[in-house]
GROMACS .gro file of N, CA, C and O in nm:
model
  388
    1UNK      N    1   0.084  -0.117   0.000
    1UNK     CA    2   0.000   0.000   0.000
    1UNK      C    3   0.089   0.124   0.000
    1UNK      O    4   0.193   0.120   0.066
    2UNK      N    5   0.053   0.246  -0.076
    2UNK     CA    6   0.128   0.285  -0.061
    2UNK      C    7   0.105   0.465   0.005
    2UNK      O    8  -0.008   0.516   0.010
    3UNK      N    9   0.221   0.534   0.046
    3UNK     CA   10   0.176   0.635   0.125
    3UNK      C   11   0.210   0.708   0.131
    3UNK      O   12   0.333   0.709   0.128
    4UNK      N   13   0.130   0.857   0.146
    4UNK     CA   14   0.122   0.988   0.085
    4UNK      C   15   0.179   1.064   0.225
    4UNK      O   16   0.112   1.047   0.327
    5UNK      N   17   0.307   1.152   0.235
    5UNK     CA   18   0.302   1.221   0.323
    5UNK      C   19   0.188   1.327   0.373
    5UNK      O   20   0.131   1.367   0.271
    6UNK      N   21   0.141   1.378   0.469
    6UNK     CA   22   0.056   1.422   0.528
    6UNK      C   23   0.000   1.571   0.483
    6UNK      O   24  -0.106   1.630   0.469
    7UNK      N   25   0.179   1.596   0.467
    7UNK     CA   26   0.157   1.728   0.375
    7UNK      C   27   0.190   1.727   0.231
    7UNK      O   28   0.249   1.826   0.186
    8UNK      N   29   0.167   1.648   0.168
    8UNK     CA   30   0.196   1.671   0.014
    8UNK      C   31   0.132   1.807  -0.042
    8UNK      O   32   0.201   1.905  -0.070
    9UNK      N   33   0.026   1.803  -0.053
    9UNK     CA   34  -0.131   1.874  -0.085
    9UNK      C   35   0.002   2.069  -0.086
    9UNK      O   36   0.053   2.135  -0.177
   10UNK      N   37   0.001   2.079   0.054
   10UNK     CA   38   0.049   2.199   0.081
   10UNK      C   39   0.259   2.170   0.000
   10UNK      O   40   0.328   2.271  -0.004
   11UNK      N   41   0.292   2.097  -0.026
   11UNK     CA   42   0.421   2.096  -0.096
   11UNK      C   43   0.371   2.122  -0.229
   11UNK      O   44   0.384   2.237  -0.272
   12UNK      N   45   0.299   2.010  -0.322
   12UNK     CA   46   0.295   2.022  -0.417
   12UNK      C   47   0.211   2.205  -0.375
   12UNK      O   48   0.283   2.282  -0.310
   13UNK      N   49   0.126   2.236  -0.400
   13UNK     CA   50   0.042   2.377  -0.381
   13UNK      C   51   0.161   2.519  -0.432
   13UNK      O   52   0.154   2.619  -0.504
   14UNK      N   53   0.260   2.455  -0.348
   14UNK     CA   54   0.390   2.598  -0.340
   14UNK      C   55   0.499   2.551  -0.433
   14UNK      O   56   0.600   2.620  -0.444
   15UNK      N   57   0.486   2.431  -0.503
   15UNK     CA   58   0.612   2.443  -0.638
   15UNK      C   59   0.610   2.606  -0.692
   15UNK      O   60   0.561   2.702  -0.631
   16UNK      N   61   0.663   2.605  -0.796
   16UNK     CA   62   0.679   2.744  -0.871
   16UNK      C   63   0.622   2.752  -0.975
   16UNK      O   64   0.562   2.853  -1.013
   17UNK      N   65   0.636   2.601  -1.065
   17UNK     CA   66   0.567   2.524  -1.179
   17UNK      C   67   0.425   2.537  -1.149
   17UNK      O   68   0.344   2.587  -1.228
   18UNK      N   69   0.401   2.498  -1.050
   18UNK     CA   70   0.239   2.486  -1.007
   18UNK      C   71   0.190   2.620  -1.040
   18UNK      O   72   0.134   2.641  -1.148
   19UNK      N   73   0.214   2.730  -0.935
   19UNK     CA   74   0.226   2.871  -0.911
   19UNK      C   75   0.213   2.923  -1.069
   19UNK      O   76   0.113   2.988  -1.102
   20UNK      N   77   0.286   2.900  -1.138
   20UNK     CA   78   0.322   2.963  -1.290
   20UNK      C   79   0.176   2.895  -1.349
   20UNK      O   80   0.092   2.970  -1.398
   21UNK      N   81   0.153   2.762  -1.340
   21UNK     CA   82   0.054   2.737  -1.462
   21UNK      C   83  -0.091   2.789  -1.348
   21UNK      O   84  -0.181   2.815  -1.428
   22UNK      N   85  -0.122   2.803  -1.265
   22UNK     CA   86  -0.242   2.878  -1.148
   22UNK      C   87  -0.256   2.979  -1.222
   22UNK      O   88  -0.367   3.013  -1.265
   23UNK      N   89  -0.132   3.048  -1.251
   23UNK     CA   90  -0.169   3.237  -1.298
   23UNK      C   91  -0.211   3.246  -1.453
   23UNK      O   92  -0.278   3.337  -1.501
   24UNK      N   93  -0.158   3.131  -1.526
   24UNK     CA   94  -0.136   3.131  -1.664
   24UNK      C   95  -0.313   3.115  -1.692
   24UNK      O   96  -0.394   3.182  -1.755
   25UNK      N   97  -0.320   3.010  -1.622
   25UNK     CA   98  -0.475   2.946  -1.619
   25UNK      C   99  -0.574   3.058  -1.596
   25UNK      O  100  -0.671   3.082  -1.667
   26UNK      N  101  -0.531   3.130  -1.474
   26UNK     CA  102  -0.618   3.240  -1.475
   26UNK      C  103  -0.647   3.341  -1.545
   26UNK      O  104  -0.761   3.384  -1.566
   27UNK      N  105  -0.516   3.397  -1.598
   27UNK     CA  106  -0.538   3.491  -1.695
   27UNK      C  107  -0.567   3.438  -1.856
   27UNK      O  108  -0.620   3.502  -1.947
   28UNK      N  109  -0.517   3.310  -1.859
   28UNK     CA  110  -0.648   3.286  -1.965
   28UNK      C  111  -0.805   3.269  -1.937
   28UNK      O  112  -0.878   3.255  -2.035
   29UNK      N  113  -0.843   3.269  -1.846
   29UNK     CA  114  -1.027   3.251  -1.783
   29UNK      C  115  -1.055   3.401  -1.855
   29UNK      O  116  -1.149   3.426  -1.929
   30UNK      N  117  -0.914   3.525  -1.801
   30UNK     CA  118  -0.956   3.673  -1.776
   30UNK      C  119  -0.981   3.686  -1.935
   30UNK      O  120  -1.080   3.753  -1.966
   31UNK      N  121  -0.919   3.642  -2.018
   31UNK     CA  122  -0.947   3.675  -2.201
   31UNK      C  123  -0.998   3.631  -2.215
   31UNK      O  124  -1.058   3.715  -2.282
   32UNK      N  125  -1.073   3.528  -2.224
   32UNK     CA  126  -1.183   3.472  -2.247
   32UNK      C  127  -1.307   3.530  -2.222
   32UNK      O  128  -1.386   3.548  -2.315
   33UNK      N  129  -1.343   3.572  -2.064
   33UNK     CA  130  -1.422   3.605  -1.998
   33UNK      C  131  -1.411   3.746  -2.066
   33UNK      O  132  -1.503   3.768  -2.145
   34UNK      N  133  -1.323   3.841  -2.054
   34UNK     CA  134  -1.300   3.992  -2.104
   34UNK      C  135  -1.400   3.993  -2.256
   34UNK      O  136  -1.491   4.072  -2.280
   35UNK      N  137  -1.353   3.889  -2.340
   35UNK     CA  138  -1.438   3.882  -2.461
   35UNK      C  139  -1.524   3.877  -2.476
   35UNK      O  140  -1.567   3.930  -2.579
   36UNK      N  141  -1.632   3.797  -2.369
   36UNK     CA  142  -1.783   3.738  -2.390
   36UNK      C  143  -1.783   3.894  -2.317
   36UNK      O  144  -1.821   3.970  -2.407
   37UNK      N  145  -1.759   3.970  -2.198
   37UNK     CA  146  -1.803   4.071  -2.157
   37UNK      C  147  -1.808   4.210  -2.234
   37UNK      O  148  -1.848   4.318  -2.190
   38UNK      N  149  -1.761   4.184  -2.350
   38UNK     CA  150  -1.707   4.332  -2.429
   38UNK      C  151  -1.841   4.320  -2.547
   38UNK      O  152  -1.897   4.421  -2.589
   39UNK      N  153  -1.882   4.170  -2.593
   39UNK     CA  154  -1.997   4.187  -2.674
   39UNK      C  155  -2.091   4.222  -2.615
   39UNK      O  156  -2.188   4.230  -2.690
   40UNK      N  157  -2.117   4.253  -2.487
   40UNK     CA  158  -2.196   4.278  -2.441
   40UNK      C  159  -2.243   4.357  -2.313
   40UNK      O  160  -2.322   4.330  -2.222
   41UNK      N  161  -2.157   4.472  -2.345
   41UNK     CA  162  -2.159   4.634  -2.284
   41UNK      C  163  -2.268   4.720  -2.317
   41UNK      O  164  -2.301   4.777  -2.421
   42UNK      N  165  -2.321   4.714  -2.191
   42UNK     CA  166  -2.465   4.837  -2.211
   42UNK      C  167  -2.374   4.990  -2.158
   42UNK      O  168  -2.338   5.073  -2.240
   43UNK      N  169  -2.362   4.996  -2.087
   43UNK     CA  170  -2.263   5.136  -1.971
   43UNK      C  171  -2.145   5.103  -1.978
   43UNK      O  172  -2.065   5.194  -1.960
   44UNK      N  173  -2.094   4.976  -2.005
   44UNK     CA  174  -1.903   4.945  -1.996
   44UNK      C  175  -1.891   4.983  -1.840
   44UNK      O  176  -1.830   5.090  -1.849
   45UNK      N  177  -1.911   4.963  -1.710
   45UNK     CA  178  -1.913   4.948  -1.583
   45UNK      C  179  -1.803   4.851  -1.529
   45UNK      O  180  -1.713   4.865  -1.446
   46UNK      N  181  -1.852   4.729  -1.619
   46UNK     CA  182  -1.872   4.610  -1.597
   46UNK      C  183  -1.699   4.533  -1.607
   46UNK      O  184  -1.668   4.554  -1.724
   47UNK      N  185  -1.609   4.476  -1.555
   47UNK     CA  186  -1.502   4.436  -1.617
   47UNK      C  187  -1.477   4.275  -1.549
   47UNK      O  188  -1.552   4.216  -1.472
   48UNK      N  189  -1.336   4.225  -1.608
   48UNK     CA  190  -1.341   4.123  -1.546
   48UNK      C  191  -1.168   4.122  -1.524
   48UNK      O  192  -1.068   4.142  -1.593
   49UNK      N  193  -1.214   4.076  -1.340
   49UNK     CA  194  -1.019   4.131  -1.298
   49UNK      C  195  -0.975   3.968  -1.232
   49UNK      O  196  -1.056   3.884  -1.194
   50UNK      N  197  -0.862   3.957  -1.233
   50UNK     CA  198  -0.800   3.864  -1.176
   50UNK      C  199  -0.723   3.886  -1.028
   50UNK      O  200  -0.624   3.958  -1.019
   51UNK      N  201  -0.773   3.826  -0.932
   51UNK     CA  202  -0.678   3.867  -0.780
   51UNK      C  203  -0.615   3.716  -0.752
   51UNK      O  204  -0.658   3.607  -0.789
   52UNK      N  205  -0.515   3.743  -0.686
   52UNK     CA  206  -0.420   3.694  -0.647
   52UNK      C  207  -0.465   3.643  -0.487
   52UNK      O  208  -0.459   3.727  -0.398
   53UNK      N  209  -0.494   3.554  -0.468
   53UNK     CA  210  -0.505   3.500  -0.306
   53UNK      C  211  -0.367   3.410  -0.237
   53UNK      O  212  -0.276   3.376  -0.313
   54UNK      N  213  -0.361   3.384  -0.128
   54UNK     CA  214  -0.244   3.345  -0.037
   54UNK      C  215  -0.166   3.215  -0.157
   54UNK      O  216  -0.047   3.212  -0.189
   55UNK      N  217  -0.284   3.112  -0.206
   55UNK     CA  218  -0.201   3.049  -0.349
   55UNK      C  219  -0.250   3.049  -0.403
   55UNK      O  220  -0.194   3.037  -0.512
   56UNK      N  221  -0.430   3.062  -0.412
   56UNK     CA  222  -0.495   3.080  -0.544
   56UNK      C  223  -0.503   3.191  -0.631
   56UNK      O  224  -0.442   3.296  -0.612
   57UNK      N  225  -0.581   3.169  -0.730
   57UNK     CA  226  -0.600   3.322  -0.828
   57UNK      C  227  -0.719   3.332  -0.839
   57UNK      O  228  -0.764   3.221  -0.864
   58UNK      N  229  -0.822   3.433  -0.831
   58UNK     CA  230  -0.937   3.446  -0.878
   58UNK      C  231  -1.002   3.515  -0.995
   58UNK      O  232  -0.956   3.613  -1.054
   59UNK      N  233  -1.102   3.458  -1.016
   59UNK     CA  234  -1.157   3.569  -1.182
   59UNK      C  235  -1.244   3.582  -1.115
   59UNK      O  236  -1.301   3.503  -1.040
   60UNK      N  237  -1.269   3.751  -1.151
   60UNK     CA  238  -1.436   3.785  -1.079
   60UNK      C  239  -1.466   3.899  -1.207
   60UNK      O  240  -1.394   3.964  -1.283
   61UNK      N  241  -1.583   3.885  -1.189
   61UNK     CA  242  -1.687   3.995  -1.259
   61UNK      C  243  -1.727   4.073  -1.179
   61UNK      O  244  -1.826   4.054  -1.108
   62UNK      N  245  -1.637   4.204  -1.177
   62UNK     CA  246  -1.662   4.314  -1.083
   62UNK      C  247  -1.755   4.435  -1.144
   62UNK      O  248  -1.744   4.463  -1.263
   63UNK      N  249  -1.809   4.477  -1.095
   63UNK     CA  250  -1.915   4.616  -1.112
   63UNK      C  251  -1.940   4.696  -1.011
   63UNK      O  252  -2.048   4.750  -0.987
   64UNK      N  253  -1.852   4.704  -0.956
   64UNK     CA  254  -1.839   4.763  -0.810
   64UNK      C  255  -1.854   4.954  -0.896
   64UNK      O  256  -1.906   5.050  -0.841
   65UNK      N  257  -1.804   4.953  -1.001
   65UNK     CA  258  -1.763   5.095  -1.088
   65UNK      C  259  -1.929   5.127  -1.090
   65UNK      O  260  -1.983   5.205  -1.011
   66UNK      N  261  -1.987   5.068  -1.175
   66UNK     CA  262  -2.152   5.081  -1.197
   66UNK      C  263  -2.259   5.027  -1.112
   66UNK      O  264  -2.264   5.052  -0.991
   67UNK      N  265  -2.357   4.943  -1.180
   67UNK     CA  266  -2.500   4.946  -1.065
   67UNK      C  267  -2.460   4.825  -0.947
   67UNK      O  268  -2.546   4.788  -0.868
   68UNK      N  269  -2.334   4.775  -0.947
   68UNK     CA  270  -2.320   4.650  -0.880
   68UNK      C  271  -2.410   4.535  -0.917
   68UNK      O  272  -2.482   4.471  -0.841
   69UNK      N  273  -2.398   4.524  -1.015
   69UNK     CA  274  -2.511   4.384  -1.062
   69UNK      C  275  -2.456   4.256  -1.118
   69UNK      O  276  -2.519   4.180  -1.191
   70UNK      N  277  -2.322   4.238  -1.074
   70UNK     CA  278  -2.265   4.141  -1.158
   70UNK      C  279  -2.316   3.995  -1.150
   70UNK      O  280  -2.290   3.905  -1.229
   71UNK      N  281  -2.406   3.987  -1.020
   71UNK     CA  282  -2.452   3.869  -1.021
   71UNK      C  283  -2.614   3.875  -1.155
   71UNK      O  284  -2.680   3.787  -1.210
   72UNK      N  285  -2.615   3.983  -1.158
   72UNK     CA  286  -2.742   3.977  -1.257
   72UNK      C  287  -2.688   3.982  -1.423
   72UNK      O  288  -2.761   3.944  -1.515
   73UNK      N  289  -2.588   4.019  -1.439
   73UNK     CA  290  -2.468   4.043  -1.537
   73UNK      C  291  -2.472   3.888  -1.573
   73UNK      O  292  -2.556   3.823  -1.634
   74UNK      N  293  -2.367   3.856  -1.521
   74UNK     CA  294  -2.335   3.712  -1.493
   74UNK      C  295  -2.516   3.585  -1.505
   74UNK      O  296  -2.556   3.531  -1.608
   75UNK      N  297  -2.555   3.580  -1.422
   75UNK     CA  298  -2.676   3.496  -1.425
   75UNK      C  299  -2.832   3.518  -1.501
   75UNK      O  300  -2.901   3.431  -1.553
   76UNK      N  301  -2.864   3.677  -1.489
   76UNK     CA  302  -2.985   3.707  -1.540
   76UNK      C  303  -3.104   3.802  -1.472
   76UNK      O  304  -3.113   3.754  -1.358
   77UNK      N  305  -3.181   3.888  -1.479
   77UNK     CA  306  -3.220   3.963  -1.417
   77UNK      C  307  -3.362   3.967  -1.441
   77UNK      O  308  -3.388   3.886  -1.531
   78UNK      N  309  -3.496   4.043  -1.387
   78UNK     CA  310  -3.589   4.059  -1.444
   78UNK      C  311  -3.626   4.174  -1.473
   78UNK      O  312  -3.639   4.261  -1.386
   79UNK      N  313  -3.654   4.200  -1.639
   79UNK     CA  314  -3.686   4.377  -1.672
   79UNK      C  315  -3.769   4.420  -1.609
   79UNK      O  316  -3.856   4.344  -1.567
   80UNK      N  317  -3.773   4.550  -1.581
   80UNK     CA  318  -3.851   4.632  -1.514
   80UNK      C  319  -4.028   4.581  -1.539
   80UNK      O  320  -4.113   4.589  -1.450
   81UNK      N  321  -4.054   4.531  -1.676
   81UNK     CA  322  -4.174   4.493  -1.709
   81UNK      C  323  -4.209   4.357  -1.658
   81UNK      O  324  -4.327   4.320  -1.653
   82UNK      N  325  -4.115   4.286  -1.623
   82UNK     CA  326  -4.145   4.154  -1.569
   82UNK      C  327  -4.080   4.005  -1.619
   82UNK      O  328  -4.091   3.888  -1.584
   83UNK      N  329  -4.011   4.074  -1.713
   83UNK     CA  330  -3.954   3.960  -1.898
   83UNK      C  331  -3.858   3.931  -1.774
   83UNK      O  332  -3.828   3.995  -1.674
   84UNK      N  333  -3.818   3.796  -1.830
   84UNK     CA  334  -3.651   3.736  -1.743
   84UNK      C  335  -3.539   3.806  -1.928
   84UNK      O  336  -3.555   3.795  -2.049
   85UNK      N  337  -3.447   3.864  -1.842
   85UNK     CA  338  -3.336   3.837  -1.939
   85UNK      C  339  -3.214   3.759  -1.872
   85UNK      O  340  -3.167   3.763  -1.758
   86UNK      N  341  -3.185   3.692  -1.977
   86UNK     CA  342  -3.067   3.592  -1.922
   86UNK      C  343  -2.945   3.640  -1.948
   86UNK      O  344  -2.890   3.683  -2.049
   87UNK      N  345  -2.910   3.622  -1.815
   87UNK     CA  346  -2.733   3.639  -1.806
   87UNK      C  347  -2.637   3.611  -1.899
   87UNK      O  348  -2.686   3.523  -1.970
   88UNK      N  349  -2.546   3.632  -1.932
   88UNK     CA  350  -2.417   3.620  -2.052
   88UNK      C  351  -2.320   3.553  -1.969
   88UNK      O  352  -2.212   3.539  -2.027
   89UNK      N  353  -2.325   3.508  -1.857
   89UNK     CA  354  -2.224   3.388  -1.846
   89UNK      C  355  -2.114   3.384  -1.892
   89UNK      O  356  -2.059   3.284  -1.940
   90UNK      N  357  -2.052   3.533  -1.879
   90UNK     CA  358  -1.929   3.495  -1.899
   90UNK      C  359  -1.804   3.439  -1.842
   90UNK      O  360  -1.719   3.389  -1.915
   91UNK      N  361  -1.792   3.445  -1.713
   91UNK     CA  362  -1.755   3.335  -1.618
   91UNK      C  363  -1.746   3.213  -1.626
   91UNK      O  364  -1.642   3.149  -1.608
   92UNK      N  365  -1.878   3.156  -1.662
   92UNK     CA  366  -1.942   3.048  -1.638
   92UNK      C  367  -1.886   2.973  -1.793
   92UNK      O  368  -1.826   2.866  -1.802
   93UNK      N  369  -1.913   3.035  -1.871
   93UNK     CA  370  -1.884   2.969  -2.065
   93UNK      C  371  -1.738   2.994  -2.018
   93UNK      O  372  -1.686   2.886  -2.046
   94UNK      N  373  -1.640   3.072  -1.965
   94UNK     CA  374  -1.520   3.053  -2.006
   94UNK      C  375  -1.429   2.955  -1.883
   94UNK      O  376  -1.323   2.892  -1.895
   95UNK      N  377  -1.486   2.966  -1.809
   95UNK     CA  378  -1.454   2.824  -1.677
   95UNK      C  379  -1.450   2.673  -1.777
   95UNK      O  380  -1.364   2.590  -1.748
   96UNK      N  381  -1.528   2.651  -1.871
   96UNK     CA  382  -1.588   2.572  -1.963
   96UNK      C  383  -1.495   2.478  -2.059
   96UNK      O  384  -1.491   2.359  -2.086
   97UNK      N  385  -1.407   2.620  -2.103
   97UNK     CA  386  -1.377   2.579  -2.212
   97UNK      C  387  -1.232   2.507  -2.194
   97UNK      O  388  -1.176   2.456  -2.291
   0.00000   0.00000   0.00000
């Protein structure tokens, strides 16, 4: 049988190799995601940034600039009249690919 030191998880995590393809990965999500978000600018508010955490990287769809709606951006909202419009997923289609 065979056996995994206790801390691998946190060794492998902090290679440099690792580290390098984390950021690479991310900032390809960010072009991807940047693209689906640019066809589809009402105000241009809307962007998509990459942060850096203790080892991860994150992609977020920030709108903190405009109405703060990125979850309605992102997923879908209901018009003022009552219609659902659906979200553009851009997050979501470029996590995907």
């Amino acid at each position: 049988m065979a056996f995994v030191e206790p801390d691998c998880n946190d060794t492998v995590a902090h290679l440099p190799g690792v580290r390098r393809a984390l950021k690479k990965e991310a900032n390809r999500i960010e072009a991807m995601a940047s693209g689906v978000l640019s066809q589809h600018r009402q105000e241009g508010h809307a962007r998509i940034t990459v942060t850096k955490g203790k080892l991860d990287y994150y992609v977020n769809l920030d709108d903190t600039r405009g109405d703060k709606a990125a979850a309605a951006i992102e997923y879908g909202h209901m018009d003022p009249r009552g219609f659902w419009v659906e979200g553009i997923h851009a997050l979501t289609r470029s996590f995907r690919r």
